[in-house]
Tab-separated table of C-alpha atoms in Angstrom:
chain	number	residue	atom	x	y	z
A	631	ARG	CA	10.724	189.309	84.818
A	632	THR	CA	13.574	190.295	83.098
A	633	SER	CA	15.897	188.342	85.252
A	634	MET	CA	12.943	185.642	84.617
A	635	ALA	CA	13.585	186.218	80.662
A	636	ALA	CA	17.474	186.016	81.115
A	637	SER	CA	17.360	182.531	82.802
A	638	LEU	CA	14.254	181.043	80.290
A	639	LEU	CA	16.691	182.019	77.493
A	640	ALA	CA	19.719	181.118	78.710
A	641	LEU	CA	18.240	177.349	79.183
A	642	LEU	CA	16.500	177.450	75.545
A	643	LEU	CA	20.919	178.431	74.549
A	644	CYS	CA	21.890	174.758	76.771
A	645	HIS	CA	18.808	173.551	75.060
A	646	VAL	CA	19.538	173.527	71.010
A	647	ALA	CA	23.252	172.636	72.545
A	648	LEU	CA	22.040	169.563	74.015
A	649	SER	CA	19.954	168.442	71.603
A	650	ALA	CA	22.495	169.225	68.775
A	651	ALA	CA	24.912	167.456	70.723
A	652	PHE	CA	23.216	164.556	69.953
A	653	ILE	CA	22.431	164.807	66.388
A	654	PRO	CA	24.796	162.810	64.300
A	655	PRO	CA	26.475	163.225	61.271
A	656	VAL	CA	24.303	163.604	58.349
A	657	PRO	CA	25.561	160.853	57.077
A	658	THR	CA	25.018	158.252	59.267
A	659	LEU	CA	21.007	159.992	59.651
A	660	ARG	CA	19.405	157.582	57.874
A	661	SER	CA	22.664	154.400	56.515
A	662	ASN	CA	19.689	154.568	53.238
A	663	LEU	CA	19.154	158.191	52.218
A	664	ALA	CA	21.634	160.297	49.501
A	665	PRO	CA	23.473	162.270	51.254
A	666	VAL	CA	21.113	164.900	50.207
A	667	ALA	CA	18.292	163.423	50.907
A	668	ALA	CA	19.748	163.461	54.131
A	669	GLU	CA	20.591	167.035	53.932
A	670	LYS	CA	17.146	167.996	54.136
A	671	GLU	CA	16.024	165.524	56.274
A	672	LEU	CA	17.908	167.089	58.746
A	673	ARG	CA	17.066	170.914	57.599
A	674	CYS	CA	13.363	169.594	58.457
A	675	ALA	CA	13.375	168.435	61.389
A	676	SER	CA	15.571	171.896	62.395
A	677	HIS	CA	13.026	173.086	60.907
A	678	VAL	CA	10.455	172.140	63.405
A	679	SER	CA	12.392	171.673	66.694
A	680	SER	CA	12.473	176.401	65.881
A	681	LEU	CA	8.900	175.639	65.273
A	682	ARG	CA	7.731	174.296	68.232
A	683	MET	CA	10.604	176.574	70.896
A	684	ALA	CA	8.751	179.666	68.673
A	685	ASP	CA	5.320	178.884	69.753
A	686	SER	CA	5.612	179.351	73.241
A	687	ALA	CA	2.324	181.397	74.282
A	688	PRO	CA	3.134	184.134	76.480
A	689	GLU	CA	2.231	181.962	79.490
A	690	ASP	CA	4.129	179.175	78.794
A	691	VAL	CA	7.354	182.003	80.456
A	692	HIS	CA	6.185	180.636	84.041
A	693	VAL	CA	7.368	177.132	82.675
A	694	SER	CA	9.299	174.999	85.366
A	695	ARG	CA	12.761	174.646	85.448
A	696	ARG	CA	12.222	171.092	85.526
A	697	ALA	CA	9.231	170.608	82.646
A	698	SER	CA	11.899	172.679	79.868
A	699	MET	CA	14.623	170.378	80.638
A	700	ILE	CA	11.436	167.021	79.556
A	701	GLN	CA	11.234	168.679	77.246
A	702	GLY	CA	15.180	169.056	75.775
A	703	ALA	CA	15.343	165.171	77.060
A	704	ALA	CA	12.074	164.684	74.107
A	705	PHE	CA	13.648	166.785	71.997
A	706	VAL	CA	17.428	164.449	71.598
A	707	ALA	CA	14.317	161.141	71.801
A	708	ALA	CA	12.598	163.085	68.709
A	709	PHE	CA	16.760	163.065	66.903
A	710	SER	CA	17.330	159.930	68.493
A	711	ILE	CA	14.527	157.707	66.340
A	712	GLN	CA	15.973	158.870	63.271
A	713	SER	CA	18.982	156.865	63.147
A	714	PRO	CA	19.433	153.940	61.048
A	715	VAL	CA	16.795	150.519	61.845
A	716	SER	CA	18.136	147.562	63.221
A	717	ALA	CA	18.540	144.739	60.328
A	718	GLY	CA	16.398	142.437	62.637
A	719	SER	CA	12.874	145.186	63.095
A	720	ASN	CA	13.526	145.712	59.640
A	721	ILE	CA	13.235	142.616	59.044
A	722	ASP	CA	10.401	141.562	61.339
A	723	ALA	CA	9.134	144.985	59.642
A	724	LEU	CA	8.926	142.769	56.114
A	725	ARG	CA	7.980	139.723	58.079
A	726	SER	CA	4.899	141.905	59.115
A	727	GLN	CA	4.056	143.029	55.709
A	728	LEU	CA	5.051	139.662	54.118
A	729	LYS	CA	2.471	138.097	56.927
A	730	SER	CA	-0.563	140.497	55.547
A	731	VAL	CA	-0.216	139.856	52.555
A	732	VAL	CA	-0.844	136.506	53.344
A	733	ASP	CA	-3.650	136.386	55.370
A	734	ALA	CA	-5.544	138.785	52.595
A	735	ASP	CA	-5.269	137.004	49.919
A	736	LYS	CA	-4.628	133.142	51.016
A	737	ASP	CA	-5.042	132.314	47.619
A	738	PHE	CA	-1.479	133.499	46.723
A	739	GLY	CA	-0.163	132.441	49.798
A	740	PRO	CA	1.068	128.696	47.401
A	741	THR	CA	2.617	131.006	44.681
A	742	LEU	CA	5.091	132.761	46.863
A	743	VAL	CA	6.113	129.399	48.259
A	744	ARG	CA	6.587	128.236	44.281
A	745	LEU	CA	8.065	132.116	43.577
A	746	ALA	CA	10.841	131.150	46.715
A	747	TRP	CA	11.335	127.349	45.244
A	748	HIS	CA	11.679	128.937	41.747
A	749	SER	CA	14.137	131.213	42.186
A	750	SER	CA	16.092	128.596	44.427
A	751	GLY	CA	15.511	125.109	42.762
A	752	THR	CA	18.521	126.976	40.007
A	753	TYR	CA	21.280	125.722	41.412
A	754	ASP	CA	23.853	123.450	40.062
A	755	ARG	CA	26.817	121.780	42.267
A	756	MET	CA	28.749	121.364	40.435
A	757	SER	CA	29.770	124.990	38.523
A	758	LYS	CA	28.238	126.226	42.171
A	759	THR	CA	26.101	128.747	39.497
A	760	GLY	CA	22.537	129.300	40.289
A	761	GLY	CA	19.666	129.062	43.679
A	762	SER	CA	18.474	131.783	45.204
A	763	GLY	CA	21.777	134.563	46.278
A	764	LYS	CA	21.013	137.008	43.350
A	765	GLY	CA	17.442	137.091	42.600
A	766	THR	CA	17.560	137.044	39.355
A	767	ILE	CA	13.603	135.695	39.055
A	768	ARG	CA	13.340	139.294	38.415
A	769	PHE	CA	14.830	140.017	35.512
A	770	LYS	CA	12.162	138.934	32.006
A	771	GLU	CA	15.581	136.571	31.126
A	772	GLU	CA	14.362	133.886	33.887
A	773	LEU	CA	10.946	135.263	34.404
A	774	ALA	CA	10.252	133.240	30.546
A	775	HIS	CA	11.757	130.070	31.737
A	776	GLY	CA	8.963	127.392	30.516
A	777	ALA	CA	8.554	125.862	34.490
A	778	ASN	CA	8.029	129.916	35.570
A	779	ALA	CA	4.763	130.621	33.995
A	780	GLY	CA	2.933	133.230	36.082
A	781	LEU	CA	5.388	133.913	38.416
A	782	ASP	CA	6.106	137.795	36.518
A	783	LYS	CA	2.825	138.477	38.770
A	784	ALA	CA	3.824	137.280	42.101
A	785	VAL	CA	7.262	139.154	41.134
A	786	ALA	CA	5.072	142.249	40.031
A	787	LYS	CA	3.192	142.483	43.809
A	788	LEU	CA	5.308	142.194	45.835
A	789	GLU	CA	7.764	145.173	43.751
A	790	PRO	CA	5.511	147.703	46.240
A	791	ILE	CA	6.971	145.832	49.268
A	792	LYS	CA	10.227	145.783	47.873
A	793	SER	CA	9.875	150.018	47.476
A	794	LYS	CA	9.091	149.479	51.349
A	795	PHE	CA	11.916	148.049	51.820
A	796	GLY	CA	14.482	149.342	49.652
A	797	ASP	CA	17.009	147.479	52.340
A	798	VAL	CA	16.666	144.521	51.804
A	799	SER	CA	17.712	142.320	49.114
A	800	TYR	CA	15.911	141.155	45.962
A	801	ALA	CA	17.425	137.669	47.094
A	802	ASP	CA	15.960	138.108	50.583
A	803	LEU	CA	13.014	139.005	50.200
A	804	TYR	CA	11.188	136.204	47.665
A	805	THR	CA	13.064	133.836	49.999
A	806	LEU	CA	11.870	134.978	53.224
A	807	ALA	CA	7.816	135.825	51.031
A	808	GLY	CA	8.059	132.231	50.583
A	809	VAL	CA	9.108	131.352	54.316
A	810	VAL	CA	6.054	133.780	55.951
A	811	ALA	CA	3.733	132.277	53.553
A	812	ILE	CA	4.753	128.880	54.643
A	813	GLU	CA	4.371	129.694	58.622
A	814	ALA	CA	0.794	131.257	57.799
A	815	LEU	CA	-0.422	128.811	56.212
A	816	GLY	CA	-0.566	126.361	58.876
A	817	GLY	CA	2.940	125.296	58.115
A	818	PRO	CA	6.388	125.052	60.270
A	819	LYS	CA	8.811	127.412	61.227
A	820	ILE	CA	11.453	127.582	58.655
A	821	ALA	CA	15.011	128.873	60.257
A	822	TRP	CA	15.351	131.989	57.444
A	823	ARG	CA	18.766	133.547	57.180
A	824	SER	CA	19.463	137.438	55.736
A	825	GLY	CA	22.501	138.623	53.762
A	826	ARG	CA	21.708	137.348	49.589
A	827	THR	CA	23.281	140.309	46.839
A	828	ASP	CA	20.767	140.710	44.064
A	829	SER	CA	22.971	140.472	40.722
A	830	LEU	CA	22.163	144.040	38.005
A	831	ASP	CA	23.472	141.754	35.059
A	832	PRO	CA	20.668	139.085	33.234
A	833	LYS	CA	23.883	137.425	32.299
A	834	ASP	CA	23.995	135.983	35.730
A	835	VAL	CA	20.181	133.908	34.541
A	836	THR	CA	20.722	130.075	34.921
A	837	PRO	CA	19.810	128.213	31.351
A	838	ASP	CA	16.540	127.045	30.957
A	839	GLY	CA	15.087	123.840	32.284
A	840	ARG	CA	17.024	123.211	35.739
A	841	LEU	CA	14.028	122.777	36.614
A	842	PRO	CA	12.136	119.545	38.322
A	843	ASP	CA	8.989	118.181	34.793
A	844	ALA	CA	6.363	116.696	35.679
A	845	ASP	CA	6.635	113.824	33.166
A	846	LYS	CA	9.376	111.688	31.715
A	847	GLY	CA	7.471	109.745	29.730
A	848	GLU	CA	6.657	106.452	31.977
A	849	PRO	CA	7.003	106.334	35.437
A	850	SER	CA	11.279	104.542	35.790
A	851	LYS	CA	11.670	107.485	33.888
A	852	THR	CA	10.462	110.051	36.159
A	853	SER	CA	11.589	108.821	39.045
A	854	SER	CA	15.395	109.116	37.808
A	855	HIS	CA	14.759	113.353	36.623
A	856	LEU	CA	13.535	113.190	39.816
A	857	ARG	CA	16.870	112.134	41.351
A	858	ASP	CA	18.070	113.499	38.346
A	859	ILE	CA	17.415	117.829	39.420
A	860	PHE	CA	17.185	118.053	42.486
A	861	GLY	CA	20.923	114.966	43.049
A	862	ARG	CA	22.345	118.341	41.352
A	863	MET	CA	21.408	120.235	43.972
A	864	GLY	CA	22.867	117.335	46.101
A	865	PHE	CA	19.360	116.396	47.632
A	866	ASN	CA	18.734	113.002	48.543
A	867	ASP	CA	15.465	110.982	48.353
A	868	GLN	CA	14.182	111.776	52.070
A	869	GLU	CA	14.926	115.218	51.113
A	870	ILE	CA	13.508	114.997	47.356
A	871	VAL	CA	9.432	113.285	49.686
A	872	ALA	CA	9.597	115.993	52.065
A	873	LEU	CA	9.763	118.786	49.504
A	874	ALA	CA	7.452	117.600	47.184
A	875	GLY	CA	4.725	117.375	50.335
A	876	ALA	CA	4.074	121.400	49.580
A	877	HIS	CA	2.829	119.970	47.688
A	878	ALA	CA	-0.303	120.296	50.164
A	879	LEU	CA	-1.392	123.537	49.046
A	880	GLY	CA	-2.002	125.630	45.990
A	881	ARG	CA	-2.720	123.562	42.110
A	882	CYS	CA	-2.364	123.312	38.746
A	883	HIS	CA	-3.747	126.918	36.165
A	884	PRO	CA	-3.877	125.336	32.502
A	885	ASP	CA	-2.244	128.842	31.690
A	886	ALA	CA	0.773	128.504	34.052
A	887	SER	CA	2.192	124.737	34.433
A	888	GLY	CA	-1.090	123.608	31.880
A	889	TYR	CA	-2.420	120.729	34.329
A	890	VAL	CA	-5.697	121.784	36.229
A	891	GLY	CA	-6.438	120.953	39.402
A	892	PRO	CA	-6.016	120.753	43.388
A	893	TRP	CA	-3.452	118.222	45.294
A	894	THR	CA	-5.979	118.107	48.202
A	895	PRO	CA	-9.519	120.231	49.259
A	896	THR	CA	-7.366	121.901	51.414
A	897	PRO	CA	-4.963	124.410	49.282
A	898	THR	CA	-4.784	126.554	51.935
A	899	THR	CA	-3.085	124.889	54.048
A	900	PHE	CA	0.236	123.647	54.608
A	901	ASN	CA	-0.524	119.758	56.148
A	902	ASN	CA	0.382	115.344	55.556
A	903	LEU	CA	-2.805	115.481	53.638
A	904	TYR	CA	-0.878	115.014	50.467
A	905	TYR	CA	0.679	112.314	51.322
A	906	THR	CA	-2.619	110.947	52.676
A	907	LEU	CA	-4.753	111.103	49.543
A	908	LEU	CA	-1.311	109.580	47.963
A	909	LEU	CA	-0.826	106.558	49.585
A	910	ASN	CA	-5.094	106.239	49.587
A	911	LEU	CA	-7.092	107.277	47.313
A	912	LYS	CA	-7.266	106.257	43.733
A	913	TRP	CA	-5.836	107.306	41.379
A	914	GLU	CA	-6.205	107.730	37.617
A	915	PRO	CA	-5.342	108.345	34.507
A	916	ASN	CA	-6.677	111.749	33.076
A	917	THR	CA	-6.135	114.037	30.435
A	918	VAL	CA	-7.188	117.821	30.302
A	919	ASN	CA	-5.940	120.165	27.889
A	920	GLY	CA	-3.754	117.526	26.306
A	921	LYS	CA	-1.572	117.109	29.448
A	922	PHE	CA	-1.363	113.997	31.498
A	923	GLN	CA	-2.083	113.860	34.787
A	924	TYR	CA	-3.778	111.824	37.364
A	925	LYS	CA	-8.367	112.328	38.809
A	926	ASP	CA	-9.897	111.078	42.663
A	927	PRO	CA	-12.643	108.593	41.947
A	928	SER	CA	-14.728	112.234	42.270
A	929	GLY	CA	-12.557	114.122	39.670
A	930	LYS	CA	-11.939	117.108	42.100
A	931	LEU	CA	-8.883	115.815	42.779
A	932	MET	CA	-5.904	115.942	40.897
A	933	MET	CA	-1.584	114.864	40.859
A	934	LEU	CA	0.540	114.803	38.390
A	935	PRO	CA	3.112	111.943	37.682
A	936	SER	CA	5.249	113.255	38.992
A	937	ASP	CA	3.776	113.027	42.313
A	938	ILE	CA	2.687	109.090	41.485
A	939	ALA	CA	6.159	107.864	40.195
A	940	LEU	CA	6.882	109.209	44.178
A	941	ILE	CA	5.180	105.715	45.434
A	942	GLN	CA	5.417	103.558	42.205
A	943	ASP	CA	8.787	104.202	43.240
A	944	GLU	CA	9.977	102.056	46.328
A	945	GLY	CA	12.992	104.474	47.422
A	946	PHE	CA	10.952	107.769	47.657
A	947	LYS	CA	8.016	105.116	49.160
A	948	LYS	CA	8.787	104.820	52.395
A	949	TYR	CA	9.160	108.256	52.733
A	950	VAL	CA	5.406	108.884	52.119
A	951	GLN	CA	4.120	106.371	54.070
A	952	ALA	CA	6.934	107.982	56.851
A	953	TYR	CA	5.017	110.850	56.080
A	954	ALA	CA	1.692	110.362	55.842
A	955	ALA	CA	1.354	108.808	59.713
A	956	ASP	CA	3.914	111.025	61.177
A	957	GLN	CA	3.074	115.197	60.743
A	958	ASN	CA	5.457	116.364	63.110
A	959	LYS	CA	8.023	113.989	61.697
A	960	PHE	CA	6.810	116.038	58.020
A	961	PHE	CA	7.561	119.250	59.494
A	962	ALA	CA	10.627	119.060	61.086
A	963	ASP	CA	12.024	117.659	57.385
A	964	PHE	CA	9.974	119.564	55.046
A	965	ALA	CA	11.451	122.431	57.372
A	966	ALA	CA	15.044	121.322	56.998
A	967	ALA	CA	15.482	120.939	53.395
A	968	PHE	CA	13.287	123.619	52.595
A	969	GLN	CA	16.018	126.146	54.511
A	970	LYS	CA	18.743	124.150	52.444
A	971	LEU	CA	17.104	124.966	49.459
A	972	GLU	CA	16.444	127.921	49.881
A	973	GLU	CA	20.772	128.836	51.378
A	974	LEU	CA	22.862	127.442	47.534
A	975	GLY	CA	24.625	128.906	46.421
A	976	THR	CA	25.167	131.636	49.203
A	977	SER	CA	27.308	132.550	51.343
A	978	GLY	CA	27.583	135.517	54.677
A	979	LEU	CA	24.269	134.743	55.862
A	980	SER	CA	23.211	136.241	59.012
A	981	ALA	CA	20.083	135.154	61.423
């Protein structure tokens, strides 16, 4: 019995030494933990290990050498999973979390698309300012812009997810949320890359007025305004019409844009119905809450003056017709334009 106990003690010492050899240095235990927190975690893990080794009942003295070696390997494996989560798997987990949010409340999905859109649509290719790259839409100064009314609720709702995935920037979170929402609501898969770095200075917020207005008083002026706004970002007529297809989702709210109603009868399904309805229904002028918009014969659907401009301008109308006739083409062109929108002004992104 003495010999057996001595052998077991030697084996346990070897087991601890082997385990310690595989424990990474404290600074790399978790890349996103402060040194003090990492040291505390290491002490905690060591304490748990000691409890496990000390918790052997008398009958366990007769455990085989092989069983002890397997236990040692499991101990080493337990420490190996403490290494930092790879960027890819972390993003996969974030995608899953965002999809769960949309699945639980499909009406929130279109708001996430709007958040991603508005965080990106401030880019100016001449001054190289704006865009999604710095995550500035979270600042109260940018949320106060007229076109962003109501988006403070979306920013607040995403805050718990940001806290859970602390190593992901706000800029990456907001743009990925838009992509995930589109896919979750039946839209195309959109290429997305990470690596945006948040600004910590509200001075990086761009001036109000960079997002498109819904009405400039008359169709020709509204069309010119759309080309000016999107041209500033580097988009052509085809891309403008493709991005407008996001109006397949959601509805206008009087406490946000001031306009009222959905564009389609399926506001939580991403499809090409927006274009079909735009072309084939009779849209009549309708003023609601002092805002000029259009209504369909049923009075249940609406279009903005900027929507109607797409069928009044021949340069835009041919793309409306193309997307109404071919949803696959719309999906492909939208996916390309939306990725371009979200990456305006960024650099060093990686898949």
